[in-house]
Amino acid sequence: MSEKRFDEASSTSPEATDPNAAPLGYHDADVFGIEEDHQIQYKTLTWPLVAVLMIAEIVSNGMLSLPSSLAVVGLVPGLVLIVFLGLFALFTSWLLIKFKMRHPEVHNMGDAGFILFGPIGREILSFGTVVFAVLATGGQILAGQIALGVLSSNKLCSMLYTGIFAIPTLLCALPRTLDQLSWLSVPSVICIIVAGIVGMTGAGLHPIEGWRDQFSVAVSTDFVTAFISITNPFFILISEMRRPDDAMKAAYTLQIFATTFYAVFAAVSYIYLGPDVASPSFTSLPVKWSKAAYGIAIPNFLIAGSLYSHTAAKLIFIRFFRKSRHLHQHTVFGWGVWISLIVLMNGAAFLLAVGVPIFNYLIGIAASLFASWYTYGIAGAFWLYDAWVYKGGFEAWKRRWAMCGLSWLTLAAGAFICVAGMYVTVKQIVDAYDSGKVSEPFSCG
């Protein structure tokens, strides 16, 4: 594959003159190809909608867990880490986008793994993407279960709430294209922003008294506890963009919004609710405020779960039907497989959520094993690979020693987050069993 093919457009090419076109040759290798005559068109997303999709998918998880993380690491270190990891994620997003633009055939991390490591890399990274997406779907279903339980004062069995929430999560995941889900994500993002404001207002009006005498701006502990559930299926989103070279605009929007919102919400919640703030933090609010915040946040939990299960199903669907007519036409077989995959992903998420007593810790293990690499570490390998193959091998690394060093540090950071996150999560599991906090499978507790 030549370097020029996807990085430069000739002045007379349609790609050079059409402001909505991808780089020269991009559509020749892209998984969805030229779509003008297709019944189902995937590449319809604009960069603002991609930003909205990503915000809808990831912000609620971080927002509701970070106040308790500040209680672990302390206010100042926690805020510094939030900003640092936001900037780091922006850098790795840039590396990922560069890799995607050079390799349009990449639709997901499995495809990237094939380029870097061959067939084994494809299977491992595809497996990790699906596993984490299914577990993240289960996590959102559990968030919905908590919300429904709070709203109804837990009058029903919690497993019933989980089942009730799983049904609309499945239905919202059914559209074949992300463009259809993106419009559902707009009110989802509005809801989580309003819910966050309601939560901060409730915390400020009803603070926990007395604890500020022991207020800690810094605590010595392992910061990985705060960041064991970060992921971003960016390749899949870029693949459905109308203009993929606008992807960096979406990345900037996501990280600026998420980092700012995380820092403000986590700091306000921690300062007013104290070191014993729960995760999710809405649970620490007075009953009326907790019900208001959870009620407003429910649409976000719903759409985020749908996006995760859609991602898992889409990866497998593309693996089955890449370059097939079933990908772009309304065939009975194509729709049958798609619906079956959506049901399978959501069914697996539901069964794991209600049947595995340590499910939340399982999400932490998957995040450490896979998401730490997807969000951070493996991006360094993308730059190192392309520099080696297209820029001149080891000499290219020496010429661009700063980027080479940053790429190796990115790999090292991914490895550290993976190992440290695994250690923290396993220790939490052991402590949970030792303290008797682990419930029985399929229980109403």
PDB file of N, CA, C and O in Angstrom, residues 265-333:
ATOM      1  N   PHE A 265     -17.664  18.007  37.944  1.00  0.00           N
ATOM      2  CA  PHE A 265     -18.622  17.170  38.655  1.00  0.00           C
ATOM      3  C   PHE A 265     -17.948  16.390  39.784  1.00  0.00           C
ATOM      4  O   PHE A 265     -18.484  16.306  40.898  1.00  0.00           O
ATOM      5  N   ALA A 266     -16.779  15.815  39.504  1.00  0.00           N
ATOM      6  CA  ALA A 266     -16.091  15.017  40.520  1.00  0.00           C
ATOM      7  C   ALA A 266     -15.677  15.879  41.704  1.00  0.00           C
ATOM      8  O   ALA A 266     -15.859  15.484  42.863  1.00  0.00           O
ATOM      9  N   ALA A 267     -15.147  17.072  41.431  1.00  0.00           N
ATOM     10  CA  ALA A 267     -14.702  17.944  42.519  1.00  0.00           C
ATOM     11  C   ALA A 267     -15.873  18.420  43.374  1.00  0.00           C
ATOM     12  O   ALA A 267     -15.823  18.357  44.608  1.00  0.00           O
ATOM     13  N   VAL A 268     -16.940  18.893  42.724  1.00  0.00           N
ATOM     14  CA  VAL A 268     -18.102  19.385  43.479  1.00  0.00           C
ATOM     15  C   VAL A 268     -18.727  18.262  44.312  1.00  0.00           C
ATOM     16  O   VAL A 268     -19.032  18.447  45.505  1.00  0.00           O
ATOM     17  N   SER A 269     -18.895  17.096  43.719  1.00  0.00           N
ATOM     18  CA  SER A 269     -19.512  15.981  44.438  1.00  0.00           C
ATOM     19  C   SER A 269     -18.652  15.550  45.617  1.00  0.00           C
ATOM     20  O   SER A 269     -19.157  15.292  46.714  1.00  0.00           O
ATOM     21  N   TYR A 270     -17.340  15.473  45.397  1.00  0.00           N
ATOM     22  CA  TYR A 270     -16.441  15.048  46.469  1.00  0.00           C
ATOM     23  C   TYR A 270     -16.406  16.068  47.604  1.00  0.00           C
ATOM     24  O   TYR A 270     -16.471  15.717  48.783  1.00  0.00           O
ATOM     25  N   ILE A 271     -16.331  17.362  47.256  1.00  0.00           N
ATOM     26  CA  ILE A 271     -16.242  18.398  48.288  1.00  0.00           C
ATOM     27  C   ILE A 271     -17.488  18.430  49.166  1.00  0.00           C
ATOM     28  O   ILE A 271     -17.409  18.582  50.389  1.00  0.00           O
ATOM     29  N   TYR A 272     -18.664  18.253  48.564  1.00  0.00           N
ATOM     30  CA  TYR A 272     -19.901  18.374  49.330  1.00  0.00           C
ATOM     31  C   TYR A 272     -20.401  17.044  49.912  1.00  0.00           C
ATOM     32  O   TYR A 272     -21.089  17.041  50.936  1.00  0.00           O
ATOM     33  N   LEU A 273     -20.071  15.922  49.277  1.00  0.00           N
ATOM     34  CA  LEU A 273     -20.583  14.634  49.759  1.00  0.00           C
ATOM     35  C   LEU A 273     -19.569  13.863  50.591  1.00  0.00           C
ATOM     36  O   LEU A 273     -19.907  12.856  51.199  1.00  0.00           O
ATOM     37  N   GLY A 274     -18.316  14.297  50.566  1.00  0.00           N
ATOM     38  CA  GLY A 274     -17.336  13.734  51.475  1.00  0.00           C
ATOM     39  C   GLY A 274     -16.636  12.487  50.962  1.00  0.00           C
ATOM     40  O   GLY A 274     -16.924  11.982  49.874  1.00  0.00           O
ATOM     41  N   PRO A 275     -15.723  11.944  51.755  1.00  0.00           N
ATOM     42  CA  PRO A 275     -14.905  10.805  51.333  1.00  0.00           C
ATOM     43  C   PRO A 275     -15.671   9.496  51.229  1.00  0.00           C
ATOM     44  O   PRO A 275     -15.160   8.538  50.648  1.00  0.00           O
ATOM     45  N   ASP A 276     -16.867   9.461  51.781  1.00  0.00           N
ATOM     46  CA  ASP A 276     -17.673   8.237  51.695  1.00  0.00           C
ATOM     47  C   ASP A 276     -18.674   8.279  50.545  1.00  0.00           C
ATOM     48  O   ASP A 276     -19.629   7.492  50.508  1.00  0.00           O
ATOM     49  N   VAL A 277     -18.474   9.193  49.587  1.00  0.00           N
ATOM     50  CA  VAL A 277     -19.373   9.291  48.443  1.00  0.00           C
ATOM     51  C   VAL A 277     -19.413   7.945  47.708  1.00  0.00           C
ATOM     52  O   VAL A 277     -18.391   7.293  47.507  1.00  0.00           O
ATOM     53  N   ALA A 278     -20.623   7.532  47.354  1.00  0.00           N
ATOM     54  CA  ALA A 278     -20.812   6.211  46.740  1.00  0.00           C
ATOM     55  C   ALA A 278     -20.456   6.261  45.257  1.00  0.00           C
ATOM     56  O   ALA A 278     -20.242   7.314  44.667  1.00  0.00           O
ATOM     57  N   SER A 279     -20.401   5.098  44.667  1.00  0.00           N
ATOM     58  CA  SER A 279     -20.269   4.964  43.216  1.00  0.00           C
ATOM     59  C   SER A 279     -21.376   4.035  42.744  1.00  0.00           C
ATOM     60  O   SER A 279     -21.385   2.859  43.125  1.00  0.00           O
ATOM     61  N   PRO A 280     -22.360   4.529  41.973  1.00  0.00           N
ATOM     62  CA  PRO A 280     -22.507   5.865  41.404  1.00  0.00           C
ATOM     63  C   PRO A 280     -22.830   6.931  42.447  1.00  0.00           C
ATOM     64  O   PRO A 280     -23.518   6.658  43.434  1.00  0.00           O
ATOM     65  N   SER A 281     -22.339   8.135  42.215  1.00  0.00           N
ATOM     66  CA  SER A 281     -22.401   9.188  43.229  1.00  0.00           C
ATOM     67  C   SER A 281     -23.808   9.686  43.499  1.00  0.00           C
ATOM     68  O   SER A 281     -24.078  10.219  44.577  1.00  0.00           O
ATOM     69  N   PHE A 282     -24.740   9.521  42.538  1.00  0.00           N
ATOM     70  CA  PHE A 282     -26.121   9.951  42.770  1.00  0.00           C
ATOM     71  C   PHE A 282     -26.726   9.243  43.983  1.00  0.00           C
ATOM     72  O   PHE A 282     -27.636   9.770  44.616  1.00  0.00           O
ATOM     73  N   THR A 283     -26.233   8.073  44.300  1.00  0.00           N
ATOM     74  CA  THR A 283     -26.770   7.297  45.419  1.00  0.00           C
ATOM     75  C   THR A 283     -26.515   7.997  46.747  1.00  0.00           C
ATOM     76  O   THR A 283     -27.244   7.763  47.723  1.00  0.00           O
ATOM     77  N   SER A 284     -25.518   8.870  46.815  1.00  0.00           N
ATOM     78  CA  SER A 284     -25.201   9.569  48.064  1.00  0.00           C
ATOM     79  C   SER A 284     -26.045  10.812  48.288  1.00  0.00           C
ATOM     80  O   SER A 284     -25.950  11.445  49.341  1.00  0.00           O
ATOM     81  N   LEU A 285     -26.876  11.182  47.323  1.00  0.00           N
ATOM     82  CA  LEU A 285     -27.720  12.362  47.456  1.00  0.00           C
ATOM     83  C   LEU A 285     -28.935  12.058  48.324  1.00  0.00           C
ATOM     84  O   LEU A 285     -29.324  10.882  48.485  1.00  0.00           O
ATOM     85  N   PRO A 286     -29.571  13.082  48.898  1.00  0.00           N
ATOM     86  CA  PRO A 286     -30.853  12.868  49.574  1.00  0.00           C
ATOM     87  C   PRO A 286     -31.850  12.218  48.623  1.00  0.00           C
ATOM     88  O   PRO A 286     -31.747  12.372  47.390  1.00  0.00           O
ATOM     89  N   VAL A 287     -32.831  11.519  49.167  1.00  0.00           N
ATOM     90  CA  VAL A 287     -33.713  10.678  48.364  1.00  0.00           C
ATOM     91  C   VAL A 287     -34.351  11.431  47.195  1.00  0.00           C
ATOM     92  O   VAL A 287     -34.329  10.964  46.054  1.00  0.00           O
ATOM     93  N   LYS A 288     -34.926  12.604  47.470  1.00  0.00           N
ATOM     94  CA  LYS A 288     -35.612  13.335  46.397  1.00  0.00           C
ATOM     95  C   LYS A 288     -34.645  13.745  45.294  1.00  0.00           C
ATOM     96  O   LYS A 288     -34.964  13.649  44.098  1.00  0.00           O
ATOM     97  N   TRP A 289     -33.478  14.213  45.682  1.00  0.00           N
ATOM     98  CA  TRP A 289     -32.488  14.618  44.689  1.00  0.00           C
ATOM     99  C   TRP A 289     -31.925  13.422  43.934  1.00  0.00           C
ATOM    100  O   TRP A 289     -31.654  13.497  42.735  1.00  0.00           O
ATOM    101  N   SER A 290     -31.754  12.330  44.650  1.00  0.00           N
ATOM    102  CA  SER A 290     -31.271  11.106  44.006  1.00  0.00           C
ATOM    103  C   SER A 290     -32.264  10.618  42.955  1.00  0.00           C
ATOM    104  O   SER A 290     -31.883  10.244  41.841  1.00  0.00           O
ATOM    105  N   LYS A 291     -33.549  10.632  43.315  1.00  0.00           N
ATOM    106  CA  LYS A 291     -34.575  10.215  42.354  1.00  0.00           C
ATOM    107  C   LYS A 291     -34.608  11.133  41.146  1.00  0.00           C
ATOM    108  O   LYS A 291     -34.733  10.671  39.997  1.00  0.00           O
ATOM    109  N   ALA A 292     -34.483  12.441  41.376  1.00  0.00           N
ATOM    110  CA  ALA A 292     -34.508  13.392  40.263  1.00  0.00           C
ATOM    111  C   ALA A 292     -33.321  13.162  39.332  1.00  0.00           C
ATOM    112  O   ALA A 292     -33.478  13.104  38.100  1.00  0.00           O
ATOM    113  N   ALA A 293     -32.129  13.005  39.903  1.00  0.00           N
ATOM    114  CA  ALA A 293     -30.928  12.832  39.080  1.00  0.00           C
ATOM    115  C   ALA A 293     -30.971  11.521  38.297  1.00  0.00           C
ATOM    116  O   ALA A 293     -30.688  11.486  37.093  1.00  0.00           O
ATOM    117  N   TYR A 294     -31.330  10.434  38.991  1.00  0.00           N
ATOM    118  CA  TYR A 294     -31.403   9.143  38.308  1.00  0.00           C
ATOM    119  C   TYR A 294     -32.482   9.136  37.225  1.00  0.00           C
ATOM    120  O   TYR A 294     -32.299   8.576  36.140  1.00  0.00           O
ATOM    121  N   GLY A 295     -33.622   9.740  37.535  1.00  0.00           N
ATOM    122  CA  GLY A 295     -34.711   9.768  36.553  1.00  0.00           C
ATOM    123  C   GLY A 295     -34.313  10.485  35.280  1.00  0.00           C
ATOM    124  O   GLY A 295     -34.630  10.039  34.166  1.00  0.00           O
ATOM    125  N   ILE A 296     -33.597  11.593  35.435  1.00  0.00           N
ATOM    126  CA  ILE A 296     -33.164  12.354  34.257  1.00  0.00           C
ATOM    127  C   ILE A 296     -32.081  11.604  33.492  1.00  0.00           C
ATOM    128  O   ILE A 296     -31.987  11.683  32.263  1.00  0.00           O
ATOM    129  N   ALA A 297     -31.239  10.843  34.201  1.00  0.00           N
ATOM    130  CA  ALA A 297     -30.101  10.153  33.575  1.00  0.00           C
ATOM    131  C   ALA A 297     -30.488   8.871  32.847  1.00  0.00           C
ATOM    132  O   ALA A 297     -29.692   8.355  32.050  1.00  0.00           O
ATOM    133  N   ILE A 298     -31.674   8.335  33.102  1.00  0.00           N
ATOM    134  CA  ILE A 298     -32.060   7.040  32.527  1.00  0.00           C
ATOM    135  C   ILE A 298     -31.896   6.977  31.000  1.00  0.00           C
ATOM    136  O   ILE A 298     -31.372   5.984  30.480  1.00  0.00           O
ATOM    137  N   PRO A 299     -32.327   7.997  30.239  1.00  0.00           N
ATOM    138  CA  PRO A 299     -32.135   7.893  28.780  1.00  0.00           C
ATOM    139  C   PRO A 299     -30.674   7.712  28.378  1.00  0.00           C
ATOM    140  O   PRO A 299     -30.378   7.018  27.402  1.00  0.00           O
ATOM    141  N   ASN A 300     -29.751   8.311  29.140  1.00  0.00           N
ATOM    142  CA  ASN A 300     -28.340   8.144  28.806  1.00  0.00           C
ATOM    143  C   ASN A 300     -27.868   6.720  29.074  1.00  0.00           C
ATOM    144  O   ASN A 300     -27.134   6.133  28.263  1.00  0.00           O
ATOM    145  N   PHE A 301     -28.275   6.140  30.206  1.00  0.00           N
ATOM    146  CA  PHE A 301     -27.909   4.746  30.484  1.00  0.00           C
ATOM    147  C   PHE A 301     -28.422   3.834  29.364  1.00  0.00           C
ATOM    148  O   PHE A 301     -27.729   2.910  28.927  1.00  0.00           O
ATOM    149  N   LEU A 302     -29.627   4.131  28.916  1.00  0.00           N
ATOM    150  CA  LEU A 302     -30.263   3.318  27.881  1.00  0.00           C
ATOM    151  C   LEU A 302     -29.494   3.394  26.552  1.00  0.00           C
ATOM    152  O   LEU A 302     -29.156   2.363  25.959  1.00  0.00           O
ATOM    153  N   ILE A 303     -29.208   4.594  26.105  1.00  0.00           N
ATOM    154  CA  ILE A 303     -28.535   4.763  24.817  1.00  0.00           C
ATOM    155  C   ILE A 303     -27.085   4.284  24.887  1.00  0.00           C
ATOM    156  O   ILE A 303     -26.575   3.684  23.926  1.00  0.00           O
ATOM    157  N   ALA A 304     -26.413   4.526  25.998  1.00  0.00           N
ATOM    158  CA  ALA A 304     -25.031   4.061  26.136  1.00  0.00           C
ATOM    159  C   ALA A 304     -24.967   2.535  26.049  1.00  0.00           C
ATOM    160  O   ALA A 304     -24.103   1.967  25.363  1.00  0.00           O
ATOM    161  N   GLY A 305     -25.895   1.853  26.723  1.00  0.00           N
ATOM    162  CA  GLY A 305     -25.937   0.394  26.624  1.00  0.00           C
ATOM    163  C   GLY A 305     -26.213  -0.078  25.214  1.00  0.00           C
ATOM    164  O   GLY A 305     -25.613  -1.050  24.733  1.00  0.00           O
ATOM    165  N   SER A 306     -27.108   0.627  24.519  1.00  0.00           N
ATOM    166  CA  SER A 306     -27.420   0.265  23.140  1.00  0.00           C
ATOM    167  C   SER A 306     -26.213   0.446  22.228  1.00  0.00           C
ATOM    168  O   SER A 306     -25.957  -0.372  21.345  1.00  0.00           O
ATOM    169  N   LEU A 307     -25.461   1.520  22.435  1.00  0.00           N
ATOM    170  CA  LEU A 307     -24.272   1.764  21.616  1.00  0.00           C
ATOM    171  C   LEU A 307     -23.216   0.682  21.819  1.00  0.00           C
ATOM    172  O   LEU A 307     -22.586   0.228  20.860  1.00  0.00           O
ATOM    173  N   TYR A 308     -23.020   0.270  23.055  1.00  0.00           N
ATOM    174  CA  TYR A 308     -22.036  -0.784  23.323  1.00  0.00           C
ATOM    175  C   TYR A 308     -22.449  -2.101  22.664  1.00  0.00           C
ATOM    176  O   TYR A 308     -21.630  -2.767  22.021  1.00  0.00           O
ATOM    177  N   SER A 309     -23.712  -2.500  22.807  1.00  0.00           N
ATOM    178  CA  SER A 309     -24.148  -3.760  22.204  1.00  0.00           C
ATOM    179  C   SER A 309     -24.157  -3.662  20.678  1.00  0.00           C
ATOM    180  O   SER A 309     -23.850  -4.639  19.983  1.00  0.00           O
ATOM    181  N   HIS A 310     -24.496  -2.487  20.146  1.00  0.00           N
ATOM    182  CA  HIS A 310     -24.437  -2.262  18.700  1.00  0.00           C
ATOM    183  C   HIS A 310     -23.004  -2.445  18.200  1.00  0.00           C
ATOM    184  O   HIS A 310     -22.770  -3.065  17.153  1.00  0.00           O
ATOM    185  N   THR A 311     -22.042  -1.918  18.950  1.00  0.00           N
ATOM    186  CA  THR A 311     -20.636  -2.041  18.577  1.00  0.00           C
ATOM    187  C   THR A 311     -20.196  -3.499  18.512  1.00  0.00           C
ATOM    188  O   THR A 311     -19.530  -3.922  17.556  1.00  0.00           O
ATOM    189  N   ALA A 312     -20.569  -4.275  19.530  1.00  0.00           N
ATOM    190  CA  ALA A 312     -20.195  -5.694  19.556  1.00  0.00           C
ATOM    191  C   ALA A 312     -20.812  -6.447  18.386  1.00  0.00           C
ATOM    192  O   ALA A 312     -20.145  -7.236  17.700  1.00  0.00           O
ATOM    193  N   ALA A 313     -22.105  -6.199  18.133  1.00  0.00           N
ATOM    194  CA  ALA A 313     -22.790  -6.880  17.034  1.00  0.00           C
ATOM    195  C   ALA A 313     -22.233  -6.436  15.680  1.00  0.00           C
ATOM    196  O   ALA A 313     -22.071  -7.255  14.767  1.00  0.00           O
ATOM    197  N   LYS A 314     -21.915  -5.149  15.534  1.00  0.00           N
ATOM    198  CA  LYS A 314     -21.422  -4.619  14.266  1.00  0.00           C
ATOM    199  C   LYS A 314     -20.086  -5.261  13.898  1.00  0.00           C
ATOM    200  O   LYS A 314     -19.845  -5.578  12.723  1.00  0.00           O
ATOM    201  N   LEU A 315     -19.202  -5.431  14.873  1.00  0.00           N
ATOM    202  CA  LEU A 315     -17.904  -6.038  14.583  1.00  0.00           C
ATOM    203  C   LEU A 315     -18.073  -7.435  13.992  1.00  0.00           C
ATOM    204  O   LEU A 315     -17.457  -7.785  12.978  1.00  0.00           O
ATOM    205  N   ILE A 316     -18.929  -8.243  14.613  1.00  0.00           N
ATOM    206  CA  ILE A 316     -19.139  -9.614  14.130  1.00  0.00           C
ATOM    207  C   ILE A 316     -19.868  -9.609  12.795  1.00  0.00           C
ATOM    208  O   ILE A 316     -19.543 -10.382  11.881  1.00  0.00           O
ATOM    209  N   PHE A 317     -20.853  -8.723  12.651  1.00  0.00           N
ATOM    210  CA  PHE A 317     -21.619  -8.641  11.408  1.00  0.00           C
ATOM    211  C   PHE A 317     -20.709  -8.293  10.232  1.00  0.00           C
ATOM    212  O   PHE A 317     -20.812  -8.903   9.156  1.00  0.00           O
ATOM    213  N   ILE A 318     -19.830  -7.312  10.435  1.00  0.00           N
ATOM    214  CA  ILE A 318     -18.892  -6.932   9.375  1.00  0.00           C
ATOM    215  C   ILE A 318     -17.937  -8.083   9.071  1.00  0.00           C
ATOM    216  O   ILE A 318     -17.588  -8.333   7.912  1.00  0.00           O
ATOM    217  N   ARG A 319     -17.549  -8.812  10.092  1.00  0.00           N
ATOM    218  CA  ARG A 319     -16.662  -9.969   9.881  1.00  0.00           C
ATOM    219  C   ARG A 319     -17.349 -11.017   9.005  1.00  0.00           C
ATOM    220  O   ARG A 319     -16.722 -11.640   8.146  1.00  0.00           O
ATOM    221  N   PHE A 320     -18.622 -11.213   9.205  1.00  0.00           N
ATOM    222  CA  PHE A 320     -19.384 -12.182   8.407  1.00  0.00           C
ATOM    223  C   PHE A 320     -19.603 -11.689   6.975  1.00  0.00           C
ATOM    224  O   PHE A 320     -19.468 -12.456   6.019  1.00  0.00           O
ATOM    225  N   PHE A 321     -19.981 -10.425   6.809  1.00  0.00           N
ATOM    226  CA  PHE A 321     -20.546  -9.954   5.545  1.00  0.00           C
ATOM    227  C   PHE A 321     -19.731  -8.863   4.858  1.00  0.00           C
ATOM    228  O   PHE A 321     -20.253  -8.181   3.977  1.00  0.00           O
ATOM    229  N   ARG A 322     -18.482  -8.691   5.213  1.00  0.00           N
ATOM    230  CA  ARG A 322     -17.639  -7.710   4.532  1.00  0.00           C
ATOM    231  C   ARG A 322     -17.634  -7.982   3.024  1.00  0.00           C
ATOM    232  O   ARG A 322     -17.396  -9.105   2.595  1.00  0.00           O
ATOM    233  N   LYS A 323     -17.921  -6.948   2.227  1.00  0.00           N
ATOM    234  CA  LYS A 323     -17.983  -7.044   0.766  1.00  0.00           C
ATOM    235  C   LYS A 323     -19.125  -7.934   0.270  1.00  0.00           C
ATOM    236  O   LYS A 323     -19.145  -8.351  -0.883  1.00  0.00           O
ATOM    237  N   SER A 324     -20.095  -8.227   1.119  1.00  0.00           N
ATOM    238  CA  SER A 324     -21.235  -9.055   0.733  1.00  0.00           C
ATOM    239  C   SER A 324     -22.446  -8.172   0.470  1.00  0.00           C
ATOM    240  O   SER A 324     -22.570  -7.073   1.025  1.00  0.00           O
ATOM    241  N   ARG A 325     -23.376  -8.649  -0.355  1.00  0.00           N
ATOM    242  CA  ARG A 325     -24.591  -7.881  -0.628  1.00  0.00           C
ATOM    243  C   ARG A 325     -25.459  -7.736   0.617  1.00  0.00           C
ATOM    244  O   ARG A 325     -26.255  -6.794   0.722  1.00  0.00           O
ATOM    245  N   HIS A 326     -25.306  -8.657   1.574  1.00  0.00           N
ATOM    246  CA  HIS A 326     -26.107  -8.585   2.792  1.00  0.00           C
ATOM    247  C   HIS A 326     -25.741  -7.370   3.649  1.00  0.00           C
ATOM    248  O   HIS A 326     -26.530  -6.952   4.502  1.00  0.00           O
ATOM    249  N   LEU A 327     -24.557  -6.809   3.412  1.00  0.00           N
ATOM    250  CA  LEU A 327     -24.122  -5.641   4.169  1.00  0.00           C
ATOM    251  C   LEU A 327     -24.907  -4.397   3.768  1.00  0.00           C
ATOM    252  O   LEU A 327     -25.238  -3.560   4.612  1.00  0.00           O
ATOM    253  N   HIS A 328     -25.247  -4.282   2.473  1.00  0.00           N
ATOM    254  CA  HIS A 328     -25.838  -3.047   1.956  1.00  0.00           C
ATOM    255  C   HIS A 328     -27.265  -3.198   1.460  1.00  0.00           C
ATOM    256  O   HIS A 328     -27.872  -2.209   1.062  1.00  0.00           O
ATOM    257  N   GLN A 329     -27.798  -4.409   1.456  1.00  0.00           N
ATOM    258  CA  GLN A 329     -29.160  -4.607   0.977  1.00  0.00           C
ATOM    259  C   GLN A 329     -30.058  -5.123   2.106  1.00  0.00           C
ATOM    260  O   GLN A 329     -29.587  -5.748   3.052  1.00  0.00           O
ATOM    261  N   HIS A 330     -31.349  -4.861   1.955  1.00  0.00           N
ATOM    262  CA  HIS A 330     -32.319  -5.331   2.944  1.00  0.00           C
ATOM    263  C   HIS A 330     -32.689  -6.786   2.637  1.00  0.00           C
ATOM    264  O   HIS A 330     -33.777  -7.072   2.134  1.00  0.00           O
ATOM    265  N   THR A 331     -31.772  -7.695   2.933  1.00  0.00           N
ATOM    266  CA  THR A 331     -32.044  -9.120   2.710  1.00  0.00           C
ATOM    267  C   THR A 331     -32.570  -9.747   3.991  1.00  0.00           C
ATOM    268  O   THR A 331     -32.221  -9.321   5.100  1.00  0.00           O
ATOM    269  N   VAL A 332     -33.401 -10.756   3.828  1.00  0.00           N
ATOM    270  CA  VAL A 332     -33.952 -11.461   4.996  1.00  0.00           C
ATOM    271  C   VAL A 332     -32.825 -12.089   5.810  1.00  0.00           C
ATOM    272  O   VAL A 332     -32.818 -12.015   7.054  1.00  0.00           O
ATOM    273  N   PHE A 333     -31.865 -12.679   5.110  1.00  0.00           N
ATOM    274  CA  PHE A 333     -30.759 -13.324   5.812  1.00  0.00           C
ATOM    275  C   PHE A 333     -29.911 -12.304   6.568  1.00  0.00           C
ATOM    276  O   PHE A 333     -29.542 -12.512   7.728  1.00  0.00           O
TER     277      PHE A 333
END
